[in-house]
PDB file of C-alpha atoms in Angstrom:
ATOM      1  CA  MET O  18       3.983  60.010 -19.788  1.00 71.00           C
ATOM      2  CA  SER O  19       6.591  61.053 -22.524  1.00 82.00           C
ATOM      3  CA  TYR O  20       5.439  62.952 -25.799  1.00 86.00           C
ATOM      4  CA  PRO O  21       7.384  63.041 -29.046  1.00 87.00           C
ATOM      5  CA  GLN O  22       9.092  66.329 -29.772  1.00 91.00           C
ATOM      6  CA  ILE O  23       7.782  66.780 -33.260  1.00 91.00           C
ATOM      7  CA  PHE O  24       4.246  65.992 -34.678  1.00 89.00           C
ATOM      8  CA  ASN O  25       4.509  65.737 -38.548  1.00 84.00           C
ATOM      9  CA  SER O  26       1.396  65.508 -40.478  1.00 82.00           C
ATOM     10  CA  ASP O  27      -0.360  66.721 -43.802  1.00 77.00           C
ATOM     11  CA  GLN O  28      -2.938  69.604 -44.150  1.00 78.00           C
ATOM     12  CA  GLY O  29      -6.003  67.660 -43.042  1.00 80.00           C
ATOM     13  CA  SER O  30      -8.156  69.604 -41.193  1.00 84.00           C
ATOM     14  CA  GLN O  31      -8.192  67.224 -38.165  1.00 89.00           C
ATOM     15  CA  PHE O  32      -4.486  68.129 -37.688  1.00 87.00           C
ATOM     16  CA  THR O  33      -5.004  71.923 -38.420  1.00 87.00           C
ATOM     17  CA  SER O  34      -7.778  72.452 -36.076  1.00 94.00           C
ATOM     18  CA  ASP O  35      -7.465  74.758 -33.090  1.00 93.00           C
ATOM     19  CA  GLU O  36      -8.641  72.004 -30.678  1.00 95.00           C
ATOM     20  CA  PHE O  37      -5.819  69.568 -31.796  1.00 92.00           C
ATOM     21  CA  THR O  38      -3.112  72.154 -32.120  1.00 93.00           C
ATOM     22  CA  GLU O  39      -3.741  73.610 -28.817  1.00 95.00           C
ATOM     23  CA  LYS O  40      -3.495  70.093 -27.213  1.00 94.00           C
ATOM     24  CA  LEU O  41      -0.010  69.675 -28.757  1.00 94.00           C
ATOM     25  CA  ASP O  42       1.151  73.188 -27.944  1.00 94.00           C
ATOM     26  CA  LYS O  43      -0.059  72.632 -24.255  1.00 95.00           C
ATOM     27  CA  VAL O  44       2.428  69.499 -23.787  1.00 94.00           C
ATOM     28  CA  GLY O  45       5.280  71.082 -25.768  1.00 94.00           C
ATOM     29  CA  ILE O  46       5.065  69.402 -29.012  1.00 94.00           C
ATOM     30  CA  GLN O  47       6.447  71.111 -32.226  1.00 93.00           C
ATOM     31  CA  ILE O  48       3.942  70.992 -35.084  1.00 91.00           C
ATOM     32  CA  SER O  49       5.630  70.141 -38.530  1.00 88.00           C
ATOM     33  CA  ARG O  50       3.419  69.912 -41.640  1.00 82.00           C
ATOM     34  CA  ASP O  51       3.993  68.798 -45.283  1.00 73.00           C
ATOM     35  CA  GLY O  52       3.198  71.333 -47.950  1.00 69.00           C
ATOM     36  CA  ARG O  53      -0.344  71.734 -49.154  1.00 68.00           C
ATOM     37  CA  GLY O  54      -0.731  69.124 -52.051  1.00 61.00           C
ATOM     38  CA  ARG O  55       2.614  67.582 -51.616  1.00 63.00           C
ATOM     39  CA  VAL O  56       1.609  63.767 -51.100  1.00 62.00           C
ATOM     40  CA  PHE O  57       5.063  62.821 -51.707  1.00 68.00           C
ATOM     41  CA  ASP O  58       6.504  64.564 -48.582  1.00 66.00           C
ATOM     42  CA  ASN O  59       5.062  61.997 -46.467  1.00 70.00           C
ATOM     43  CA  ILE O  60       4.652  58.909 -48.900  1.00 79.00           C
ATOM     44  CA  PHE O  61       5.720  56.366 -46.380  1.00 81.00           C
ATOM     45  CA  ILE O  62       3.329  57.371 -43.881  1.00 80.00           C
ATOM     46  CA  GLU O  63       0.477  57.604 -46.591  1.00 81.00           C
ATOM     47  CA  ARG O  64       1.272  54.225 -47.639  1.00 88.00           C
ATOM     48  CA  LEU O  65       1.190  52.839 -43.861  1.00 90.00           C
ATOM     49  CA  TRP O  66      -2.502  54.165 -43.465  1.00 90.00           C
ATOM     50  CA  ARG O  67      -3.691  52.946 -46.929  1.00 93.00           C
ATOM     51  CA  THR O  68      -2.600  49.472 -45.730  1.00 96.00           C
ATOM     52  CA  VAL O  69      -4.094  49.987 -42.221  1.00 96.00           C
ATOM     53  CA  LYS O  70      -7.403  51.102 -43.644  1.00 97.00           C
ATOM     54  CA  TYR O  71      -7.559  48.267 -46.344  1.00 97.00           C
ATOM     55  CA  GLU O  72      -6.138  45.462 -44.036  1.00 97.00           C
ATOM     56  CA  GLU O  73      -7.924  46.534 -41.002  1.00 98.00           C
ATOM     57  CA  VAL O  74     -10.335  49.363 -40.736  1.00 97.00           C
ATOM     58  CA  TYR O  75     -12.415  48.799 -43.718  1.00 97.00           C
ATOM     59  CA  ILE O  76     -13.371  44.882 -42.851  1.00 97.00           C
ATOM     60  CA  HIS O  77     -14.115  45.387 -39.475  1.00 96.00           C
ATOM     61  CA  SER O  78     -17.047  47.106 -37.729  1.00 95.00           C
ATOM     62  CA  TYR O  79     -16.172  48.497 -34.435  1.00 96.00           C
ATOM     63  CA  ASP O  80     -18.953  49.026 -32.091  1.00 97.00           C
ATOM     64  CA  THR O  81     -17.044  51.376 -29.674  1.00 97.00           C
ATOM     65  CA  VAL O  82     -13.924  53.386 -29.717  1.00 96.00           C
ATOM     66  CA  LYS O  83     -12.278  51.121 -26.975  1.00 97.00           C
ATOM     67  CA  GLU O  84     -12.965  48.309 -29.392  1.00 97.00           C
ATOM     68  CA  ALA O  85     -11.482  50.090 -32.215  1.00 97.00           C
ATOM     69  CA  ARG O  86      -8.161  50.845 -30.353  1.00 96.00           C
ATOM     70  CA  GLU O  87      -7.713  47.204 -29.251  1.00 97.00           C
ATOM     71  CA  SER O  88      -8.231  46.117 -32.765  1.00 98.00           C
ATOM     72  CA  LEU O  89      -5.838  48.558 -34.055  1.00 97.00           C
ATOM     73  CA  ASP O  90      -3.392  47.652 -31.512  1.00 96.00           C
ATOM     74  CA  ASN O  91      -3.656  44.124 -32.321  1.00 97.00           C
ATOM     75  CA  TYR O  92      -3.178  44.995 -36.121  1.00 97.00           C
ATOM     76  CA  PHE O  93       0.087  47.051 -35.405  1.00 96.00           C
ATOM     77  CA  ARG O  94       1.527  44.191 -33.350  1.00 96.00           C
ATOM     78  CA  PHE O  95       0.801  41.776 -36.497  1.00 97.00           C
ATOM     79  CA  TYR O  96       1.790  44.758 -38.878  1.00 96.00           C
ATOM     80  CA  ASN O  97       5.359  45.089 -36.883  1.00 95.00           C
ATOM     81  CA  GLY O  98       6.001  41.626 -35.663  1.00 95.00           C
ATOM     82  CA  GLU O  99       4.334  38.982 -38.110  1.00 96.00           C
ATOM     83  CA  ARG O 100       3.530  40.635 -41.454  1.00 96.00           C
ATOM     84  CA  LEU O 101       6.278  40.189 -44.278  1.00 95.00           C
ATOM     85  CA  HIS O 102       6.938  43.369 -46.056  1.00 93.00           C
ATOM     86  CA  GLN O 103       8.290  43.045 -49.789  1.00 93.00           C
ATOM     87  CA  SER O 104      10.327  46.521 -49.254  1.00 89.00           C
ATOM     88  CA  LEU O 105      12.287  44.961 -46.552  1.00 92.00           C
ATOM     89  CA  GLY O 106      13.243  41.697 -48.313  1.00 92.00           C
ATOM     90  CA  TYR O 107      10.276  39.765 -46.962  1.00 93.00           C
ATOM     91  CA  ARG O 108      11.239  40.292 -43.231  1.00 93.00           C
ATOM     92  CA  THR O 109       9.077  42.154 -40.711  1.00 94.00           C
ATOM     93  CA  PRO O 110       9.988  45.651 -39.343  1.00 93.00           C
ATOM     94  CA  GLN O 111      10.880  44.326 -36.230  1.00 93.00           C
ATOM     95  CA  GLU O 112      13.340  42.029 -37.706  1.00 93.00           C
ATOM     96  CA  VAL O 113      14.764  44.736 -39.559  1.00 92.00           C
ATOM     97  CA  TYR O 114      15.044  47.084 -36.437  1.00 90.00           C
ATOM     98  CA  LEU O 115      16.330  44.372 -34.124  1.00 90.00           C
ATOM     99  CA  SER O 116      18.987  43.476 -36.540  1.00 88.00           C
ATOM    100  CA  LYS O 117      20.072  46.865 -36.816  1.00 80.00           C
ATOM    101  CA  THR O 118      20.228  47.034 -33.199  1.00 69.00           C
ATOM    102  CA  ILE O 119      22.099  43.776 -32.868  1.00 66.00           C
ATOM    103  CA  ASN O 120      24.436  44.953 -35.510  1.00 66.00           C
ATOM    104  CA  LYS O 121      25.135  48.267 -33.881  1.00 67.00           C
ATOM    105  CA  GLN O 122      25.853  46.654 -30.359  1.00 65.00           C
ATOM    106  CA  GLU O 123      28.365  44.056 -32.054  1.00 64.00           C
ATOM    107  CA  GLU O 124      30.173  46.938 -33.710  1.00 62.00           C
ATOM    108  CA  ILE O 125      30.261  48.730 -30.341  1.00 63.00           C
ATOM    109  CA  ILE O 126      31.817  45.695 -28.873  1.00 62.00           C
ATOM    110  CA  TYR O 127      34.037  45.432 -31.665  1.00 58.00           C
ATOM    111  CA  LEU O 128      35.274  48.870 -31.341  1.00 59.00           C
ATOM    112  CA  LYS O 129      35.719  48.632 -27.648  1.00 60.00           C
ATOM    113  CA  GLU O 130      37.772  45.351 -27.799  1.00 60.00           C
ATOM    114  CA  ALA O 131      39.987  47.044 -30.801  1.00 57.00           C
ATOM    115  CA  CYS O 132      40.648  50.132 -28.459  1.00 62.00           C
ATOM    116  CA  PHE O 133      41.412  47.887 -25.629  1.00 56.00           C
ATOM    117  CA  LEU O 134      43.867  45.817 -27.562  1.00 58.00           C
ATOM    118  CA  SER O 135      45.899  48.567 -29.048  1.00 49.00           C
TER     119      SER O 135
END
C-alpha cells in the first residue's frame, strides 16, 4: 500500500490527537497543519466537506461503518465523475483532469515530433 508524503489538515482535535499523529508518524507521513483559525488556508477542502455533508451525510442514515464507507465511496465517484461543477465551467473534475492529461500528452507528442523534424 502506498501512502501520501504529506497530510495537510486543520487544527481539529481528530487531527491533532496523539493516536492519529502517531499513526502518521509510523508510516512516515509528514504532518502539515493550517494556522489556528485560518479557514481560508484550506478553503477548497472546507468547501468539499461542506458539500459532502449536505449532499450525502446529512441525508442518509448509516447503520454500520461499512455502509457509510460504501455510500461515501459511491458519492465520491458521483462527485468526481458525474456532478457538474459551476467553478469548472459545468464540467466534472474527471473531465477537467483528463483533458489536462490529454493536452499534456498531445504537447509531449508535438514536442517530440518537432525535435525529430529539426
